[in-house]
mmCIF file of C-alpha atoms and ligand atoms in Angstrom:
data_model
loop_
_atom_site.group_PDB
_atom_site.id
_atom_site.type_symbol
_atom_site.label_atom_id
_atom_site.label_comp_id
_atom_site.label_asym_id
_atom_site.label_seq_id
_atom_site.Cartn_x
_atom_site.Cartn_y
_atom_site.Cartn_z
ATOM 1 C CA MET A 1 73.244 74.347 161.417
ATOM 2 C CA ALA A 2 70.372 76.809 161.227
ATOM 3 C CA PRO A 3 67.316 75.740 163.216
ATOM 4 C CA ARG A 4 64.459 74.377 161.084
ATOM 5 C CA LYS A 5 61.278 76.401 161.015
ATOM 6 C CA THR A 6 58.645 74.893 163.237
ATOM 7 C CA ALA A 7 55.468 73.563 161.701
ATOM 8 C CA THR A 8 53.468 76.150 163.620
ATOM 9 C CA VAL A 9 55.326 79.046 162.060
ATOM 10 C CA SER A 10 55.008 77.805 158.487
ATOM 11 C CA SER A 11 51.358 76.841 158.823
ATOM 12 C CA ARG A 12 50.563 80.223 160.327
ATOM 13 C CA LYS A 13 52.230 81.842 157.344
ATOM 14 C CA THR A 14 50.151 79.733 154.962
ATOM 15 C CA ALA A 15 46.976 80.554 156.831
ATOM 16 C CA ALA A 16 47.690 84.279 156.606
ATOM 17 C CA LYS A 17 48.155 84.190 152.832
ATOM 18 C CA PRO A 18 46.317 81.396 151.031
ATOM 19 C CA ALA A 19 48.196 79.903 148.077
ATOM 20 C CA ALA A 20 47.270 81.448 144.731
ATOM 21 C CA LYS A 21 45.060 79.357 142.457
ATOM 22 C CA ALA A 22 44.302 79.401 138.754
ATOM 23 C CA SER A 23 40.830 80.481 137.617
ATOM 24 C CA ASN A 24 39.711 76.830 137.434
ATOM 25 C CA GLY A 25 40.970 76.171 140.975
ATOM 26 C CA GLY A 26 44.145 74.408 139.809
ATOM 27 C CA PRO A 27 47.594 74.971 141.319
ATOM 28 C CA VAL A 28 49.950 77.651 140.024
ATOM 29 C CA ALA A 29 53.743 77.826 140.169
ATOM 30 C CA ASP A 30 55.125 80.394 142.580
ATOM 31 C CA PHE A 31 57.062 82.599 140.155
ATOM 32 C CA ASP A 32 59.865 84.823 141.350
ATOM 33 C CA ARG A 33 60.588 88.184 139.699
ATOM 34 C CA ASN A 34 62.878 86.717 137.030
ATOM 35 C CA GLU A 35 60.360 84.070 136.046
ATOM 36 C CA GLU A 36 57.549 86.619 135.762
ATOM 37 C CA LEU A 37 59.758 88.854 133.622
ATOM 38 C CA LYS A 38 60.832 85.936 131.445
ATOM 39 C CA ALA A 39 57.220 84.797 130.937
ATOM 40 C CA TYR A 40 56.187 88.364 130.104
ATOM 41 C CA ARG A 41 58.930 88.866 127.551
ATOM 42 C CA GLU A 42 58.510 85.498 125.839
ATOM 43 C CA MET A 43 54.744 85.835 125.530
ATOM 44 C CA LEU A 44 55.052 89.395 124.276
ATOM 45 C CA LEU A 45 57.556 88.305 121.643
ATOM 46 C CA ILE A 46 55.068 85.760 120.306
ATOM 47 C CA ARG A 47 52.211 88.264 120.330
ATOM 48 C CA ARG A 48 54.156 91.019 118.543
ATOM 49 C CA PHE A 49 55.578 88.540 116.057
ATOM 50 C CA GLU A 50 52.103 87.265 115.227
ATOM 51 C CA GLU A 51 50.729 90.797 114.885
ATOM 52 C CA LYS A 52 53.505 91.541 112.399
ATOM 53 C CA ALA A 53 52.869 88.283 110.533
ATOM 54 C CA GLY A 54 49.206 89.295 110.253
ATOM 55 C CA GLN A 55 50.223 92.677 108.803
ATOM 56 C CA LEU A 56 52.651 91.156 106.312
ATOM 57 C CA TYR A 57 49.988 88.683 105.224
ATOM 58 C CA GLY A 58 47.602 91.571 104.587
ATOM 59 C CA MET A 59 50.271 93.296 102.509
ATOM 60 C CA GLY A 60 50.779 90.206 100.376
ATOM 61 C CA PHE A 61 54.233 89.260 101.656
ATOM 62 C CA ILE A 62 53.033 85.927 103.021
ATOM 63 C CA GLY A 63 51.283 83.473 100.742
ATOM 64 C CA GLY A 64 49.248 80.358 101.441
ATOM 65 C CA PHE A 65 47.849 79.610 104.878
ATOM 66 C CA CYS A 66 48.780 81.448 108.052
ATOM 67 C CA HIS A 67 47.302 80.550 111.451
ATOM 68 C CA LEU A 68 48.015 82.972 114.274
ATOM 69 C CA TYR A 69 48.589 81.934 117.906
ATOM 70 C CA ILE A 70 47.484 85.197 119.534
ATOM 71 C CA GLY A 71 45.712 84.472 122.856
ATOM 72 C CA GLN A 72 47.326 81.084 123.415
ATOM 73 C CA GLU A 73 50.839 82.306 124.312
ATOM 74 C CA ALA A 74 50.831 81.097 127.946
ATOM 75 C CA VAL A 75 50.620 77.470 126.825
ATOM 76 C CA VAL A 76 53.933 77.175 124.986
ATOM 77 C CA VAL A 77 55.770 79.617 127.247
ATOM 78 C CA GLY A 78 54.722 77.844 130.473
ATOM 79 C CA MET A 79 55.646 74.466 128.971
ATOM 80 C CA GLN A 80 59.000 75.677 127.703
ATOM 81 C CA MET A 81 59.869 77.100 131.137
ATOM 82 C CA ALA A 82 59.623 73.566 132.556
ATOM 83 C CA GLN A 83 61.377 71.673 129.750
ATOM 84 C CA LYS A 84 65.029 70.737 129.615
ATOM 85 C CA ASP A 85 67.311 70.877 126.606
ATOM 86 C CA GLY A 86 66.719 67.751 124.538
ATOM 87 C CA ASP A 87 62.949 67.535 125.056
ATOM 88 C CA GLN A 88 61.279 67.524 121.654
ATOM 89 C CA VAL A 89 58.359 69.664 120.546
ATOM 90 C CA ILE A 90 55.982 68.865 117.709
ATOM 91 C CA THR A 91 52.739 70.601 116.797
ATOM 92 C CA ALA A 92 50.223 71.423 114.074
ATOM 93 C CA TYR A 93 50.047 74.402 111.704
ATOM 94 C CA ARG A 94 49.398 77.058 114.418
ATOM 95 C CA ASP A 95 53.073 76.824 115.106
ATOM 96 C CA HIS A 96 54.959 80.150 115.102
ATOM 97 C CA GLY A 97 54.630 80.531 118.881
ATOM 98 C CA HIS A 98 56.026 77.059 119.475
ATOM 99 C CA MET A 99 59.044 77.828 117.310
ATOM 100 C CA LEU A 100 59.834 81.105 119.057
ATOM 101 C CA ALA A 101 59.387 79.453 122.467
ATOM 102 C CA THR A 102 61.931 76.760 121.600
ATOM 103 C CA GLY A 103 64.424 79.541 120.855
ATOM 104 C CA MET A 104 64.268 79.492 117.063
ATOM 105 C CA GLU A 105 65.297 82.842 115.571
ATOM 106 C CA ALA A 106 62.578 85.354 114.671
ATOM 107 C CA ARG A 107 64.526 86.166 111.472
ATOM 108 C CA GLY A 108 64.503 82.554 110.253
ATOM 109 C CA VAL A 109 60.827 82.076 111.046
ATOM 110 C CA MET A 110 59.777 85.335 109.359
ATOM 111 C CA ALA A 111 61.959 84.576 106.331
ATOM 112 C CA GLU A 112 60.246 81.206 106.016
ATOM 113 C CA LEU A 113 56.783 82.772 106.297
ATOM 114 C CA THR A 114 57.657 85.095 103.448
ATOM 115 C CA GLY A 115 59.186 82.295 101.327
ATOM 116 C CA ARG A 116 62.796 83.514 101.491
ATOM 117 C CA ARG A 117 66.108 81.715 101.150
ATOM 118 C CA SER A 118 67.189 82.193 104.796
ATOM 119 C CA GLY A 119 63.999 80.681 106.158
ATOM 120 C CA TYR A 120 64.202 77.522 108.266
ATOM 121 C CA SER A 121 63.029 75.431 105.287
ATOM 122 C CA HIS A 122 64.886 77.596 102.748
ATOM 123 C CA GLY A 123 61.649 79.363 101.874
ATOM 124 C CA LYS A 124 59.971 76.248 100.557
ATOM 125 C CA GLY A 125 57.935 75.132 103.581
ATOM 126 C CA GLY A 126 56.115 78.272 104.682
ATOM 127 C CA SER A 127 54.102 78.794 107.841
ATOM 128 C CA MET A 128 53.067 75.178 108.352
ATOM 129 C CA HIS A 129 56.339 73.391 107.604
ATOM 130 C CA MET A 130 59.356 74.508 109.586
ATOM 131 C CA PHE A 131 61.804 72.455 111.616
ATOM 132 C CA SER A 132 64.909 72.911 113.741
ATOM 133 C CA LYS A 133 66.735 69.810 114.843
ATOM 134 C CA GLU A 134 69.107 72.006 116.830
ATOM 135 C CA LYS A 135 66.209 73.349 118.915
ATOM 136 C CA HIS A 136 64.428 69.967 118.923
ATOM 137 C CA PHE A 137 61.435 71.356 117.050
ATOM 138 C CA TYR A 138 59.931 68.743 114.715
ATOM 139 C CA GLY A 139 57.293 70.852 112.905
ATOM 140 C CA GLY A 140 54.806 72.257 111.788
ATOM 141 C CA HIS A 141 52.185 69.745 110.379
ATOM 142 C CA GLY A 142 49.196 70.531 108.184
ATOM 143 C CA ILE A 143 47.452 67.159 108.432
ATOM 144 C CA VAL A 144 45.201 67.432 111.448
ATOM 145 C CA GLY A 145 46.367 64.897 114.075
ATOM 146 C CA ALA A 146 49.456 63.662 112.178
ATOM 147 C CA GLN A 147 51.882 65.163 114.666
ATOM 148 C CA VAL A 148 50.392 63.064 117.459
ATOM 149 C CA SER A 149 51.644 59.797 115.984
ATOM 150 C CA LEU A 150 54.932 61.391 114.903
ATOM 151 C CA GLY A 151 55.406 62.747 118.433
ATOM 152 C CA THR A 152 54.720 59.270 119.787
ATOM 153 C CA GLY A 153 57.493 58.033 117.484
ATOM 154 C CA LEU A 154 59.850 60.618 118.993
ATOM 155 C CA ALA A 155 58.956 59.305 122.444
ATOM 156 C CA PHE A 156 59.600 55.740 121.242
ATOM 157 C CA ALA A 157 63.043 56.824 120.013
ATOM 158 C CA ASN A 158 63.833 58.308 123.439
ATOM 159 C CA ARG A 159 62.817 55.068 125.114
ATOM 160 C CA TYR A 160 64.774 52.962 122.623
ATOM 161 C CA ARG A 161 67.896 55.058 123.084
ATOM 162 C CA GLY A 162 67.543 55.058 126.850
ATOM 163 C CA ASN A 163 67.836 58.837 127.233
ATOM 164 C CA ASP A 164 65.620 60.848 129.569
ATOM 165 C CA ASN A 165 64.165 63.214 126.991
ATOM 166 C CA VAL A 166 60.428 63.750 126.813
ATOM 167 C CA SER A 167 58.423 64.338 123.641
ATOM 168 C CA ILE A 168 55.779 67.059 123.843
ATOM 169 C CA ALA A 169 53.036 66.720 121.240
ATOM 170 C CA TYR A 170 50.575 69.583 120.889
ATOM 171 C CA PHE A 171 47.221 69.219 119.118
ATOM 172 C CA GLY A 172 43.885 70.985 118.993
ATOM 173 C CA ASP A 173 40.441 70.122 120.304
ATOM 174 C CA GLY A 174 39.442 69.255 116.719
ATOM 175 C CA ALA A 175 42.467 67.006 116.215
ATOM 176 C CA ALA A 176 41.574 65.212 119.441
ATOM 177 C CA ASN A 177 38.731 63.513 117.528
ATOM 178 C CA GLN A 178 41.076 61.928 114.971
ATOM 179 C CA GLY A 179 41.519 58.142 115.004
ATOM 180 C CA GLN A 180 45.308 58.127 114.949
ATOM 181 C CA VAL A 181 45.348 59.968 118.280
ATOM 182 C CA TYR A 182 43.883 56.867 119.954
ATOM 183 C CA GLU A 183 46.173 54.440 118.140
ATOM 184 C CA SER A 184 49.014 56.565 119.516
ATOM 185 C CA PHE A 185 47.544 56.604 123.036
ATOM 186 C CA ASN A 186 47.340 52.817 122.984
ATOM 187 C CA MET A 187 50.970 52.321 122.008
ATOM 188 C CA ALA A 188 52.248 55.030 124.324
ATOM 189 C CA ALA A 189 50.418 53.534 127.301
ATOM 190 C CA LEU A 190 51.403 49.966 126.419
ATOM 191 C CA TRP A 191 55.096 50.822 126.118
ATOM 192 C CA LYS A 192 55.093 53.548 128.782
ATOM 193 C CA LEU A 193 56.515 56.080 126.360
ATOM 194 C CA PRO A 194 57.760 59.431 127.708
ATOM 195 C CA ILE A 195 55.301 61.787 126.047
ATOM 196 C CA VAL A 196 53.154 64.696 127.187
ATOM 197 C CA TYR A 197 50.079 64.999 124.995
ATOM 198 C CA ILE A 198 48.851 68.568 125.058
ATOM 199 C CA VAL A 199 45.353 69.321 123.895
ATOM 200 C CA GLU A 200 45.178 73.039 123.178
ATOM 201 C CA ASN A 201 41.457 73.406 123.705
ATOM 202 C CA ASN A 202 40.760 76.815 122.187
ATOM 203 C CA ARG A 203 37.042 75.904 121.900
ATOM 204 C CA TYR A 204 36.906 75.813 118.102
ATOM 205 C CA ALA A 205 38.084 73.682 115.212
ATOM 206 C CA MET A 206 37.856 76.107 112.295
ATOM 207 C CA GLY A 207 34.248 77.324 112.722
ATOM 208 C CA THR A 208 32.976 74.363 114.761
ATOM 209 C CA SER A 209 32.673 74.726 118.521
ATOM 210 C CA THR A 210 33.600 71.824 120.785
ATOM 211 C CA ALA A 211 29.971 71.671 121.938
ATOM 212 C CA ARG A 212 28.864 70.886 118.376
ATOM 213 C CA ALA A 213 31.621 68.422 117.540
ATOM 214 C CA THR A 214 32.507 66.373 120.538
ATOM 215 C CA ALA A 215 30.786 63.865 122.821
ATOM 216 C CA GLN A 216 33.342 64.183 125.628
ATOM 217 C CA SER A 217 34.525 67.752 125.860
ATOM 218 C CA ASN A 218 36.677 67.158 128.941
ATOM 219 C CA TYR A 219 39.760 66.294 126.915
ATOM 220 C CA SER A 220 41.836 65.466 129.982
ATOM 221 C CA LEU A 221 39.706 62.293 130.264
ATOM 222 C CA ARG A 222 40.371 61.175 126.710
ATOM 223 C CA GLY A 223 43.116 58.729 127.750
ATOM 224 C CA SER A 224 41.167 57.070 130.552
ATOM 225 C CA GLY A 225 40.396 53.936 128.511
ATOM 226 C CA PHE A 226 44.142 53.419 128.173
ATOM 227 C CA GLY A 227 44.983 54.292 131.769
ATOM 228 C CA ILE A 228 46.599 57.588 130.730
ATOM 229 C CA PRO A 229 46.137 60.245 133.422
ATOM 230 C CA GLY A 230 45.089 63.767 132.466
ATOM 231 C CA ILE A 231 44.937 67.212 134.006
ATOM 232 C CA GLN A 232 42.741 70.150 133.009
ATOM 233 C CA VAL A 233 44.811 73.327 133.132
ATOM 234 C CA ASP A 234 43.988 77.049 132.985
ATOM 235 C CA GLY A 235 45.964 77.611 129.806
ATOM 236 C CA MET A 236 45.573 81.394 130.041
ATOM 237 C CA ASP A 237 47.637 81.485 133.258
ATOM 238 C CA VAL A 238 51.304 80.831 132.540
ATOM 239 C CA ARG A 239 51.940 79.865 136.193
ATOM 240 C CA ALA A 240 49.260 77.161 136.016
ATOM 241 C CA VAL A 241 50.796 75.819 132.809
ATOM 242 C CA LYS A 242 54.254 75.736 134.421
ATOM 243 C CA ALA A 243 52.919 73.875 137.478
ATOM 244 C CA ALA A 244 51.192 71.268 135.298
ATOM 245 C CA ALA A 245 54.235 71.002 133.041
ATOM 246 C CA ASP A 246 56.515 70.291 136.022
ATOM 247 C CA GLU A 247 54.206 67.518 137.152
ATOM 248 C CA ALA A 248 53.777 66.014 133.685
ATOM 249 C CA LEU A 249 57.472 66.058 132.814
ATOM 250 C CA GLU A 250 58.362 64.464 136.144
ATOM 251 C CA HIS A 251 55.713 61.794 135.484
ATOM 252 C CA CYS A 252 57.299 60.978 132.113
ATOM 253 C CA ARG A 253 60.918 61.143 133.262
ATOM 254 C CA SER A 254 60.253 58.804 136.164
ATOM 255 C CA GLY A 255 59.125 56.105 133.717
ATOM 256 C CA LYS A 256 55.369 56.257 134.345
ATOM 257 C CA GLY A 257 54.494 56.666 130.673
ATOM 258 C CA PRO A 258 52.313 59.198 128.873
ATOM 259 C CA ILE A 259 50.158 61.927 130.386
ATOM 260 C CA ILE A 260 47.614 64.348 128.917
ATOM 261 C CA LEU A 261 47.404 68.055 129.703
ATOM 262 C CA GLU A 262 44.264 69.761 128.494
ATOM 263 C CA MET A 263 45.001 73.467 128.193
ATOM 264 C CA LEU A 264 41.869 75.602 128.437
ATOM 265 C CA THR A 265 42.787 78.407 126.104
ATOM 266 C CA TYR A 266 41.368 80.721 123.447
ATOM 267 C CA ARG A 267 42.427 82.109 120.099
ATOM 268 C CA TYR A 268 41.599 85.762 119.582
ATOM 269 C CA ARG A 269 42.010 85.804 115.815
ATOM 270 C CA GLY A 270 40.217 83.742 113.196
ATOM 271 C CA HIS A 271 41.172 80.163 112.391
ATOM 272 C CA SER A 272 43.353 81.370 109.533
ATOM 273 C CA MET A 273 43.606 84.687 107.742
ATOM 274 C CA SER A 274 40.434 84.060 105.747
ATOM 275 C CA ASP A 275 38.005 83.418 108.591
ATOM 276 C CA PRO A 276 34.781 85.469 108.649
ATOM 277 C CA ALA A 277 34.347 84.532 112.376
ATOM 278 C CA LYS A 278 30.564 84.229 112.153
ATOM 279 C CA TYR A 279 30.497 81.297 114.583
ATOM 280 C CA ARG A 280 31.167 83.336 117.736
ATOM 281 C CA SER A 281 30.201 86.724 119.090
ATOM 282 C CA LYS A 282 32.517 89.698 119.408
ATOM 283 C CA ASP A 283 31.490 89.864 123.079
ATOM 284 C CA GLU A 284 32.823 86.368 123.682
ATOM 285 C CA VAL A 285 36.226 87.344 122.289
ATOM 286 C CA GLN A 286 36.238 90.665 124.141
ATOM 287 C CA LYS A 287 35.394 89.002 127.446
ATOM 288 C CA MET A 288 38.340 86.608 127.147
ATOM 289 C CA ARG A 289 40.676 89.431 126.194
ATOM 290 C CA SER A 290 39.661 91.703 129.032
ATOM 291 C CA GLU A 291 39.324 89.093 131.785
ATOM 292 C CA HIS A 292 41.858 86.375 130.988
ATOM 293 C CA ASP A 293 44.576 87.757 128.749
ATOM 294 C CA PRO A 294 47.771 85.815 129.563
ATOM 295 C CA ILE A 295 50.116 88.771 129.095
ATOM 296 C CA GLU A 296 47.991 91.280 131.006
ATOM 297 C CA GLN A 297 47.827 88.852 133.950
ATOM 298 C CA VAL A 298 51.625 88.791 134.265
ATOM 299 C CA LYS A 299 51.873 92.539 133.719
ATOM 300 C CA ALA A 300 49.380 93.218 136.527
ATOM 301 C CA ARG A 301 51.322 91.014 138.960
ATOM 302 C CA LEU A 302 54.651 92.606 138.043
ATOM 303 C CA VAL A 303 53.289 96.081 138.677
ATOM 304 C CA GLU A 304 51.349 95.135 141.812
ATOM 305 C CA LYS A 305 54.387 93.507 143.427
ATOM 306 C CA GLY A 306 56.611 96.429 142.492
ATOM 307 C CA TRP A 307 58.795 94.080 140.408
ATOM 308 C CA ALA A 308 58.609 96.277 137.310
ATOM 309 C CA SER A 309 57.576 99.862 136.628
ATOM 310 C CA GLU A 310 55.504 100.949 133.626
ATOM 311 C CA ASP A 311 58.785 102.229 132.138
ATOM 312 C CA ASP A 312 60.505 98.848 132.610
ATOM 313 C CA LEU A 313 57.607 97.163 130.830
ATOM 314 C CA LYS A 314 57.702 99.717 128.007
ATOM 315 C CA ALA A 315 61.424 99.016 127.584
ATOM 316 C CA ILE A 316 60.721 95.273 127.247
ATOM 317 C CA ASP A 317 58.000 96.011 124.691
ATOM 318 C CA LYS A 318 60.405 98.181 122.703
ATOM 319 C CA ASP A 319 63.069 95.466 122.759
ATOM 320 C CA VAL A 320 60.596 92.884 121.538
ATOM 321 C CA ARG A 321 59.212 95.214 118.836
ATOM 322 C CA ASP A 322 62.785 95.820 117.633
ATOM 323 C CA ILE A 323 63.420 92.063 117.285
ATOM 324 C CA VAL A 324 60.192 91.650 115.339
ATOM 325 C CA ALA A 325 60.774 94.694 113.095
ATOM 326 C CA ASP A 326 64.295 93.457 112.396
ATOM 327 C CA SER A 327 62.950 90.027 111.420
ATOM 328 C CA ALA A 328 60.486 91.618 108.994
ATOM 329 C CA ASP A 329 63.159 93.865 107.420
ATOM 330 C CA PHE A 330 65.530 90.935 107.170
ATOM 331 C CA ALA A 331 62.890 88.737 105.525
ATOM 332 C CA GLN A 332 61.889 91.361 102.979
ATOM 333 C CA ALA A 333 65.499 92.007 101.988
ATOM 334 C CA ASP A 334 66.303 88.302 101.666
ATOM 335 C CA PRO A 335 66.069 86.800 98.161
ATOM 336 C CA GLU A 336 63.596 84.094 97.225
ATOM 337 C CA PRO A 337 65.069 80.630 96.628
ATOM 338 C CA ASP A 338 66.576 80.138 93.205
ATOM 339 C CA ALA A 339 64.514 78.169 90.685
ATOM 340 C CA SER A 340 67.291 75.552 90.643
ATOM 341 C CA GLU A 341 66.327 74.755 94.275
ATOM 342 C CA LEU A 342 62.886 73.543 93.241
ATOM 343 C CA TYR A 343 63.706 69.862 93.675
ATOM 344 C CA THR A 344 66.263 70.031 96.507
ATOM 345 C CA ASP A 345 65.409 69.194 100.150
ATOM 346 C CA ILE A 346 62.214 67.402 99.166
ATOM 347 C CA LEU A 347 61.210 63.754 99.016
ATOM 348 C CA LEU A 348 60.152 62.702 95.535
HETATM 349 C C1 TPP B 1 43.145 65.260 108.164
HETATM 350 C C2 TPP B 1 42.662 66.682 107.999
HETATM 351 N N1 TPP B 1 41.325 66.932 108.009
HETATM 352 C C3 TPP B 1 40.872 68.196 107.857
HETATM 353 C C4 TPP B 1 41.758 69.230 107.689
HETATM 354 C C5 TPP B 1 41.235 70.658 107.549
HETATM 355 N N2 TPP B 1 41.442 71.377 108.807
HETATM 356 C C6 TPP B 1 42.514 72.204 108.948
HETATM 357 S S1 TPP B 1 42.556 72.874 110.468
HETATM 358 C C7 TPP B 1 41.167 72.103 110.970
HETATM 359 C C8 TPP B 1 40.615 72.338 112.353
HETATM 360 C C9 TPP B 1 41.440 71.775 113.476
HETATM 361 O O1 TPP B 1 41.092 72.394 114.692
HETATM 362 P P1 TPP B 1 41.861 72.173 116.043
HETATM 363 O O2 TPP B 1 42.444 70.799 116.067
HETATM 364 O O3 TPP B 1 40.944 72.517 117.152
HETATM 365 O O4 TPP B 1 43.088 73.189 116.007
HETATM 366 P P2 TPP B 1 43.086 74.794 116.021
HETATM 367 O O5 TPP B 1 43.002 75.252 114.600
HETATM 368 O O6 TPP B 1 41.955 75.239 116.849
HETATM 369 O O7 TPP B 1 44.404 75.181 116.589
HETATM 370 C C10 TPP B 1 40.652 71.323 109.939
HETATM 371 C C11 TPP B 1 39.429 70.519 110.036
HETATM 372 C C12 TPP B 1 43.135 68.933 107.658
HETATM 373 N N3 TPP B 1 44.050 69.878 107.501
HETATM 374 N N4 TPP B 1 43.562 67.648 107.845
HETATM 375 MG MG1 MG B 2 40.800 74.240 118.268
#
C-alpha cells in the first residue's frame, strides 16, 4: 500500500498556494482541464445561440417575445455539470440557455423560436413554451413565479415515487417577490422535498432594479422563516456555481429538504427585444462585461495554465458557430405547422 501523505506535507502545499475563491469570497470547484474545456464550450454555445436568436429576431424570423440569456451562462452550465440524469429543470421565459444546457438540440430550439414544425412544441409554443421530457426539461413559463410551484410539484413527485431525483427550479429576482414562491417554500420545507430553488439575481426585473423593488435583497435569506438554508453564489464564476450546486444537490439527495441558491449574475442585453434600457448606464454593463464575463474568465484560465492555445479556442468557437448556423439554416428551411394542427397538442 502506498504511504499516506503526512499532514505536514499537505498543509505546506496548501500554505504555498492558497485555494482559489470566487469574487464574493465563496468557494470554487477545482476544475481539471476537461471540466474547464467543457464549461467553456457549453457557455459559448449558449452565447452564440443567443446572438443568432437576436439576429433572427431583428430580421423578423422570430415573432412574439424573446428574452436572451447572454451574461448569465455560468449559472445553468455550472448547475448542469453537477446534476445527474433524471434531475428535472424548470424555469421562466429566459429559457434558451437552460434548454441547451440540458442537452436539447439547437435545431429543435431554433425551429421552435421561429415557429416551425420541427420545433420542440411543433412551432406552436415559441420562445417561452418548450419542453423535453426526455431531457427532463419542464419549460419555459411566461407567468412570473409559476414555475416555482410547478417545480415544487416535481419535487413532490420524486418524493412520492421514492427516487433520488432533485428538481431544480430557476426564477428571477422579480419573481422572488411573488406570493406563490412562499406557499411553495412552506410546503417544500414541511415535507422536506428535494428541490433546489435558484434565484437568478440579475439585478433587474424588466426595468426595475432590486434596490427599488425589494425589502430584502439578500435572496439567499428568503427561506429563513421556513428553515430553508441559502447560499449566495458568484453566478458569473462557473466554478463557484458548480461548488454550490454540488453542496445543494447533496443536501437534497440526503433527505434534508429544500435549499436556496442565490446566483449573483447579470444580463447584458435588455429584458426582451423591445427594451430601451434607460434604467441602467452603459458603463454599468461594460464594467460587468470587462471584469466578470463568465466565458472570458474560463478562457483566461485555460490559456494561463497552458491547457488550451488560442488556436484550440478558435477551433471550439468555430465548432460552436457551425452548430448554431446549422440550427438557423435548418429552422428557416423547415415548414410552418399546417393549419390543421391549430387545435392539436393544446388543452381546450
Ligand atoms: C404574474 C406576472 N406578472 C407580471 C408579468 C410581466 N413580467 C414579465 S417578466 C417580468 C419581470 C420578471 O423579472 P425577474 O423575475 O427578475 O426575471 P428576469 O427577467 O430578470 O430574468 C414581469 C413583471 C408576468 N409575465 N407575469
Ligand atoms: Mg431579474
